[in-house]
Amino acid sequence: MDIRTIGVVGAGTMGNGIAQVCAMAGYPVVITDIAQAALDRAMKTVDGSLERMVNKQKLTAADKTATLARLALATDMKALADCDLVIEAATENIDLKLKIFASIDATVKPGAIIASNTSSISITKLAAATRRPAQFIGMHFFNPVPVMVLVELIRGMQTGEDTLAAARAVVLKIGKAPIVVRNSPGFAVNRILVPMLNEACFALGEGVATPEDIDEGMKLGCNHPIGPLALCDMIGLDVMLDVMNVFYSSFNDPKYRPAPLLVEMVEAGYLGRKSGRGFYSYDKK
Ligand code: NAD
């Protein structure tokens, strides 16, 4: 299937980034959100992001104008009717997403592809809630979308080969790199990354080394751009704990048990950067 027009549902952090990169690549994009305020904020964010690119001479002013002109906003999902691909990037809540997919499915033409940017919900389960599980796929972008090159393409049990091929073509056209992953908790990247970060919490809790030395070790010994404990603080320790708990319960395997120190830090309200304290202190003073 040739994808000519793209819809994005949810104009938050991820949705506005996805809409921006698709419009920059030349696709007309329809963004929908239940909240007009979210749509207005998204346009401001995209405008600011494009303006920065113009200032850095990575984009011409004419291209910026043309990109913005390719973006249409709507609070009514019916605006998605002519889209060949709709990428859902709404709030991470399964009941909400199931309702959204029922209405996308009822709105777009037969043969149109539906994708979800979910980080943690089974693509097979979401696909099965539509009348077109073969035309359903996971497209997992990384934050911030205009900067991060990877897109995980998640095949649900019923995802068709032509759906995968069409999604791959879109990812390449927007200048990103796809990897193909079977539907499984955490897909590939978070499945590997988050238990590694959890292991750093175990090591710290067992007194293997100081936080600074653990981070220095992984930066200099593995060429990671940031240490695992500093990365935990950026992601949020509560988010880390949620993901480990999802792995623990879905694989039913003790190797995914959350580190006791991680649990206790969350109990104490030490959530990382957003709370001012995690493994490091972010006290502005
Ligand atoms: P967000 O909270 O920034 O944005 C969600 C948007 O969805 C909001 O604007 C909200 O108004 C809108 N929304 C809620 N109900 C809706 C409905 N019925 N119809 C249309 N829009 C609706 O969330 P986010 O961080 O952009 O995350 C969106 C999705 O992307 C989630 O599934 C999340 O798991 C996934 N994801 C997030 C990240 C990340 O780093 N933030 C990374 C990869 C994937």
CSV table of C-alpha atoms and ligand atoms in Angstrom, one decimal:
chain,number,residue,atom,x,y,z
A,1,MET,CA,0.0,0.0,0.0
A,2,ASP,CA,1.3,3.4,-1.0
A,3,ILE,CA,1.1,5.8,2.0
A,4,ARG,CA,0.3,9.3,0.9
A,5,THR,CA,-1.5,10.9,3.9
A,6,ILE,CA,-0.7,10.3,7.6
A,7,GLY,CA,-2.9,10.8,10.6
A,8,VAL,CA,-1.6,11.2,14.2
A,9,VAL,CA,-3.8,10.7,17.2
A,10,GLY,CA,-2.7,12.4,20.3
A,11,ALA,CA,-0.8,15.7,20.1
A,12,GLY,CA,1.4,15.3,23.2
A,13,THR,CA,5.2,14.9,23.5
A,14,MET,CA,5.4,12.0,21.0
A,15,GLY,CA,2.5,12.9,18.7
A,16,ASN,CA,3.8,16.4,17.9
A,17,GLY,CA,7.3,15.0,17.2
A,18,ILE,CA,5.9,12.3,14.9
A,19,ALA,CA,3.7,14.8,13.1
A,20,GLN,CA,6.7,17.1,12.6
A,21,VAL,CA,9.0,14.5,11.1
A,22,CYS,CA,6.3,13.2,8.8
A,23,ALA,CA,5.4,16.7,7.6
A,24,MET,CA,9.1,17.5,7.1
A,25,ALA,CA,9.3,14.5,4.8
A,26,GLY,CA,6.5,15.8,2.6
A,27,TYR,CA,3.5,13.9,3.9
A,28,PRO,CA,0.3,15.9,4.5
A,29,VAL,CA,-0.5,15.1,8.2
A,30,VAL,CA,-3.8,15.4,10.2
A,31,ILE,CA,-3.2,15.6,13.9
A,32,THR,CA,-6.2,14.9,16.2
A,33,ASP,CA,-6.5,15.3,20.0
A,34,ILE,CA,-9.5,15.5,22.3
A,35,ALA,CA,-8.0,18.7,23.7
A,36,GLN,CA,-7.8,21.8,21.5
A,37,ALA,CA,-5.2,23.2,23.9
A,38,ALA,CA,-3.0,20.2,23.2
A,39,LEU,CA,-3.3,20.8,19.5
A,40,ASP,CA,-2.4,24.5,20.0
A,41,ARG,CA,0.6,23.6,22.1
A,42,ALA,CA,1.7,21.0,19.5
A,43,MET,CA,1.7,23.6,16.8
A,44,LYS,CA,3.7,25.9,19.0
A,45,THR,CA,6.2,23.2,19.8
A,46,VAL,CA,6.6,22.2,16.1
A,47,ASP,CA,6.9,25.8,15.1
A,48,GLY,CA,9.7,26.4,17.7
A,49,SER,CA,11.5,23.2,16.7
A,50,LEU,CA,11.5,24.1,13.0
A,51,GLU,CA,12.5,27.7,13.8
A,52,ARG,CA,15.6,26.4,15.7
A,53,MET,CA,16.5,24.3,12.6
A,54,VAL,CA,16.2,27.4,10.4
A,55,ASN,CA,18.5,29.3,12.8
A,56,LYS,CA,21.0,26.5,12.6
A,57,GLN,CA,20.6,26.6,8.8
A,58,LYS,CA,19.4,23.0,8.8
A,59,LEU,CA,16.2,24.0,7.1
A,60,THR,CA,15.2,26.9,4.9
A,61,ALA,CA,12.5,29.4,5.9
A,62,ALA,CA,10.5,28.3,2.8
A,63,ASP,CA,10.7,24.6,3.9
A,64,LYS,CA,9.5,25.6,7.4
A,65,THR,CA,6.5,27.4,5.9
A,66,ALA,CA,5.8,24.4,3.6
A,67,THR,CA,6.1,21.9,6.5
A,68,LEU,CA,3.7,23.9,8.7
A,69,ALA,CA,1.2,24.1,5.8
A,70,ARG,CA,1.2,20.3,5.6
A,71,LEU,CA,-0.1,20.1,9.2
A,72,ALA,CA,-3.9,20.1,9.8
A,73,LEU,CA,-5.4,20.0,13.3
A,74,ALA,CA,-8.8,18.5,14.4
A,75,THR,CA,-10.6,17.5,17.6
A,76,ASP,CA,-12.9,15.2,15.6
A,77,MET,CA,-11.5,11.9,14.5
A,78,LYS,CA,-13.6,12.0,11.3
A,79,ALA,CA,-10.8,14.3,10.0
A,80,LEU,CA,-8.7,11.1,9.6
A,81,ALA,CA,-11.1,9.6,7.0
A,82,ASP,CA,-8.7,10.0,4.0
A,83,CYS,CA,-5.5,8.9,5.8
A,84,ASP,CA,-3.6,5.9,4.5
A,85,LEU,CA,-1.8,5.4,7.8
A,86,VAL,CA,-2.9,6.6,11.3
A,87,ILE,CA,-0.3,6.5,14.1
A,88,GLU,CA,-1.8,6.6,17.5
A,89,ALA,CA,0.3,8.4,20.2
A,90,ALA,CA,-2.4,9.0,22.9
A,91,THR,CA,-2.0,8.6,26.6
A,92,GLU,CA,-0.7,5.1,27.7
A,93,ASN,CA,-3.9,3.5,28.9
A,94,ILE,CA,-5.3,0.3,27.4
A,95,ASP,CA,-9.0,1.1,27.8
A,96,LEU,CA,-8.5,4.5,26.2
A,97,LYS,CA,-6.5,3.0,23.4
A,98,LEU,CA,-9.0,0.3,22.7
A,99,LYS,CA,-11.8,3.0,22.3
A,100,ILE,CA,-9.5,5.1,20.1
A,101,PHE,CA,-8.8,2.1,17.8
A,102,ALA,CA,-12.4,1.2,17.5
A,103,SER,CA,-13.2,4.7,16.3
A,104,ILE,CA,-10.1,4.9,14.0
A,105,ASP,CA,-11.1,1.5,12.5
A,106,ALA,CA,-14.7,2.8,11.9
A,107,THR,CA,-13.4,6.0,10.3
A,108,VAL,CA,-10.5,5.1,7.9
A,109,LYS,CA,-11.0,3.3,4.6
A,110,PRO,CA,-10.5,-0.5,4.3
A,111,GLY,CA,-6.9,-1.2,3.6
A,112,ALA,CA,-5.6,1.8,5.6
A,113,ILE,CA,-3.0,0.9,8.1
A,114,ILE,CA,-3.3,1.6,11.9
A,115,ALA,CA,-0.2,1.9,14.0
A,116,SER,CA,0.4,2.4,17.7
A,117,ASN,CA,3.3,4.1,19.4
A,118,THR,CA,2.6,2.3,22.7
A,119,SER,CA,5.7,1.5,24.9
A,120,SER,CA,4.2,-1.3,26.9
A,121,ILE,CA,0.8,-2.6,25.5
A,122,SER,CA,0.7,-5.8,23.4
A,123,ILE,CA,0.4,-5.0,19.7
A,124,THR,CA,-1.4,-8.3,19.2
A,125,LYS,CA,-4.0,-7.4,21.8
A,126,LEU,CA,-4.6,-3.9,20.3
A,127,ALA,CA,-4.7,-5.3,16.8
A,128,ALA,CA,-7.3,-7.9,17.7
A,129,ALA,CA,-9.6,-5.2,18.9
A,130,THR,CA,-9.9,-3.9,15.3
A,131,ARG,CA,-11.5,-5.5,12.2
A,132,ARG,CA,-8.1,-5.3,10.4
A,133,PRO,CA,-5.5,-7.0,12.6
A,134,ALA,CA,-3.4,-7.7,9.4
A,135,GLN,CA,-3.2,-3.9,8.8
A,136,PHE,CA,-2.1,-3.1,12.4
A,137,ILE,CA,1.5,-2.6,13.5
A,138,GLY,CA,3.5,-1.1,16.3
A,139,MET,CA,5.6,1.9,15.4
A,140,HIS,CA,7.7,2.7,18.5
A,141,PHE,CA,9.4,6.1,18.2
A,142,PHE,CA,12.0,7.4,20.7
A,143,ASN,CA,11.9,10.7,22.5
A,144,PRO,CA,12.7,13.4,21.3
A,145,VAL,CA,11.3,12.2,18.0
A,146,PRO,CA,13.0,14.8,15.7
A,147,VAL,CA,16.4,13.8,17.2
A,148,MET,CA,16.2,10.0,17.8
A,149,VAL,CA,16.8,8.0,14.6
A,150,LEU,CA,15.4,4.6,15.7
A,151,VAL,CA,11.9,3.3,15.1
A,152,GLU,CA,11.0,-0.2,16.4
A,153,LEU,CA,8.5,-1.8,14.0
A,154,ILE,CA,6.5,-4.3,16.1
A,155,ARG,CA,4.9,-7.2,14.4
A,156,GLY,CA,1.8,-8.4,16.1
A,157,MET,CA,0.8,-12.1,15.6
A,158,GLN,CA,-1.5,-11.1,12.7
A,159,THR,CA,0.5,-8.2,11.2
A,160,GLY,CA,0.7,-8.7,7.4
A,161,GLU,CA,3.9,-8.6,5.4
A,162,ASP,CA,2.6,-5.7,3.2
A,163,THR,CA,1.8,-3.7,6.4
A,164,LEU,CA,5.3,-4.2,7.6
A,165,ALA,CA,6.7,-3.2,4.2
A,166,ALA,CA,4.5,-0.1,4.0
A,167,ALA,CA,5.5,1.0,7.6
A,168,ARG,CA,9.2,0.4,6.8
A,169,ALA,CA,8.9,2.6,3.7
A,170,VAL,CA,7.5,5.4,5.8
A,171,VAL,CA,10.2,5.1,8.4
A,172,LEU,CA,12.9,5.3,5.7
A,173,LYS,CA,11.2,8.2,3.9
A,174,ILE,CA,11.2,10.2,7.2
A,175,GLY,CA,14.9,9.6,7.5
A,176,LYS,CA,14.8,7.2,10.4
A,177,ALA,CA,16.1,3.6,10.8
A,178,PRO,CA,13.7,0.8,11.4
A,179,ILE,CA,14.4,-2.4,13.3
A,180,VAL,CA,11.8,-5.2,13.2
A,181,VAL,CA,10.8,-6.7,16.5
A,182,ARG,CA,8.3,-9.5,17.4
A,183,ASN,CA,5.6,-8.4,19.8
A,184,SER,CA,6.9,-9.0,23.3
A,185,PRO,CA,7.0,-7.0,26.6
A,186,GLY,CA,9.4,-4.0,26.2
A,187,PHE,CA,10.0,-4.9,22.6
A,188,ALA,CA,13.8,-5.0,22.0
A,189,VAL,CA,15.3,-1.8,23.3
A,190,ASN,CA,13.6,-1.4,26.6
A,191,ARG,CA,13.7,-5.2,27.2
A,192,ILE,CA,17.5,-4.9,27.2
A,193,LEU,CA,18.0,-1.4,28.6
A,194,VAL,CA,15.7,-1.4,31.6
A,195,PRO,CA,17.0,-4.6,33.2
A,196,MET,CA,20.6,-3.3,32.7
A,197,LEU,CA,19.6,-0.1,34.6
A,198,ASN,CA,17.9,-2.3,37.3
A,199,GLU,CA,21.2,-4.2,37.6
A,200,ALA,CA,23.0,-1.0,38.3
A,201,CYS,CA,20.5,-0.4,41.1
A,202,PHE,CA,21.3,-3.9,42.5
A,203,ALA,CA,25.0,-3.2,42.3
A,204,LEU,CA,24.7,0.1,44.1
A,205,GLY,CA,22.4,-1.5,46.8
A,206,GLU,CA,24.9,-4.3,47.4
A,207,GLY,CA,27.8,-1.8,47.8
A,208,VAL,CA,29.6,-2.9,44.7
A,209,ALA,CA,30.7,0.7,44.0
A,210,THR,CA,29.7,4.3,44.5
A,211,PRO,CA,27.1,5.8,42.1
A,212,GLU,CA,29.8,7.9,40.6
A,213,ASP,CA,32.1,4.9,40.0
A,214,ILE,CA,29.2,2.8,38.6
A,215,ASP,CA,28.4,5.5,36.1
A,216,GLU,CA,32.0,6.2,35.3
A,217,GLY,CA,32.6,2.5,34.8
A,218,MET,CA,29.8,2.1,32.2
A,219,LYS,CA,30.8,5.4,30.4
A,220,LEU,CA,34.5,4.6,30.1
A,221,GLY,CA,34.2,0.8,30.0
A,222,CYS,CA,31.3,0.4,27.6
A,223,ASN,CA,31.3,3.8,25.8
A,224,HIS,CA,27.8,4.6,27.0
A,225,PRO,CA,27.1,8.3,26.7
A,226,ILE,CA,25.5,8.5,30.2
A,227,GLY,CA,25.9,6.3,33.3
A,228,PRO,CA,23.1,3.9,34.2
A,229,LEU,CA,22.2,5.6,37.5
A,230,ALA,CA,22.2,9.1,35.9
A,231,LEU,CA,19.9,7.6,33.2
A,232,CYS,CA,17.6,6.2,35.8
A,233,ASP,CA,17.3,9.7,37.2
A,234,MET,CA,16.4,11.1,33.8
A,235,ILE,CA,13.8,8.4,33.0
A,236,GLY,CA,12.2,8.6,36.5
A,237,LEU,CA,12.6,5.9,39.1
A,238,ASP,CA,8.9,5.4,39.3
A,239,VAL,CA,8.7,4.8,35.5
A,240,MET,CA,11.7,2.3,35.8
A,241,LEU,CA,9.9,0.5,38.6
A,242,ASP,CA,6.7,0.3,36.6
A,243,VAL,CA,8.5,-1.2,33.6
A,244,MET,CA,10.4,-3.8,35.8
A,245,ASN,CA,7.1,-4.8,37.4
A,246,VAL,CA,5.5,-5.2,33.9
A,247,PHE,CA,8.4,-7.5,32.9
A,248,TYR,CA,8.3,-9.4,36.2
A,249,SER,CA,4.6,-10.2,35.9
A,250,SER,CA,4.4,-10.7,32.2
A,251,PHE,CA,7.5,-13.1,31.9
A,252,ASN,CA,6.8,-14.5,35.4
A,253,ASP,CA,10.5,-14.8,35.8
A,254,PRO,CA,12.5,-13.7,38.9
A,255,LYS,CA,15.3,-12.4,36.8
A,256,TYR,CA,13.2,-9.3,36.3
A,257,ARG,CA,12.5,-8.6,39.9
A,258,PRO,CA,13.0,-4.9,40.7
A,259,ALA,CA,16.1,-4.0,42.8
A,260,PRO,CA,15.2,-3.5,46.4
A,261,LEU,CA,17.0,-0.2,46.4
A,262,LEU,CA,14.9,1.0,43.4
A,263,VAL,CA,11.7,0.1,45.3
A,264,GLU,CA,12.8,1.9,48.4
A,265,MET,CA,13.9,5.0,46.6
A,266,VAL,CA,10.4,5.2,45.0
A,267,GLU,CA,8.8,4.7,48.4
A,268,ALA,CA,10.9,7.6,49.7
A,269,GLY,CA,9.8,9.9,46.9
A,270,TYR,CA,13.2,10.0,45.4
A,271,LEU,CA,12.1,9.8,41.7
A,272,GLY,CA,15.1,11.3,40.0
A,273,ARG,CA,15.4,14.7,38.2
A,274,LYS,CA,11.7,15.4,38.3
A,275,SER,CA,11.6,15.3,42.2
A,276,GLY,CA,14.9,17.0,42.6
A,277,ARG,CA,16.6,13.9,44.0
A,278,GLY,CA,17.3,10.4,42.8
A,279,PHE,CA,20.7,8.7,42.8
A,280,TYR,CA,22.0,12.2,42.5
A,281,SER,CA,20.8,15.5,43.9
A,282,TYR,CA,19.3,18.1,41.5
A,283,ASP,CA,18.8,20.9,44.1
A,284,LYS,CA,18.8,24.1,42.0
A,285,LYS,CA,20.7,25.9,44.8
B,1,NAD,P1,1.4,12.8,26.4
B,1,NAD,O1,0.7,12.7,27.7
B,1,NAD,O2,2.5,13.9,26.2
B,1,NAD,O3,0.3,13.0,25.2
B,1,NAD,C1,-0.8,12.2,25.1
B,1,NAD,C2,-1.9,13.0,24.3
B,1,NAD,O4,-3.0,12.2,24.1
B,1,NAD,C3,-2.4,14.2,25.1
B,1,NAD,O5,-2.3,15.4,24.3
B,1,NAD,C4,-3.9,13.9,25.3
B,1,NAD,O6,-4.8,15.0,25.3
B,1,NAD,C5,-4.1,13.0,24.1
B,1,NAD,N1,-5.3,12.1,24.2
B,1,NAD,C6,-5.9,11.5,25.3
B,1,NAD,N2,-7.0,10.9,25.0
B,1,NAD,C7,-7.2,11.1,23.6
B,1,NAD,C8,-8.2,10.7,22.7
B,1,NAD,N3,-9.2,9.9,23.1
B,1,NAD,N4,-8.1,11.1,21.4
B,1,NAD,C9,-7.0,11.8,21.0
B,1,NAD,N5,-6.0,12.2,21.9
B,1,NAD,C10,-6.1,11.9,23.2
B,1,NAD,O7,2.0,11.3,26.2
B,1,NAD,P2,3.3,10.9,25.3
B,1,NAD,O8,4.5,10.9,26.2
B,1,NAD,O9,3.3,11.7,24.0
B,1,NAD,O10,3.0,9.4,25.1
B,1,NAD,C11,2.1,9.0,24.0
B,1,NAD,C12,2.3,7.5,23.7
B,1,NAD,O11,3.6,7.3,23.3
B,1,NAD,C13,2.1,6.5,24.9
B,1,NAD,O12,1.5,5.4,24.4
B,1,NAD,C14,3.5,6.3,25.3
B,1,NAD,O13,3.6,5.0,26.0
B,1,NAD,C15,4.3,6.3,24.0
B,1,NAD,N6,5.7,6.6,24.1
B,1,NAD,C16,6.2,7.6,24.9
B,1,NAD,C17,7.5,7.9,25.0
B,1,NAD,C18,8.0,9.1,25.8
B,1,NAD,O14,9.3,9.1,26.1
B,1,NAD,N7,7.2,10.0,26.3
B,1,NAD,C19,8.4,7.2,24.2
B,1,NAD,C20,7.9,6.2,23.3
B,1,NAD,C21,6.6,5.9,23.3
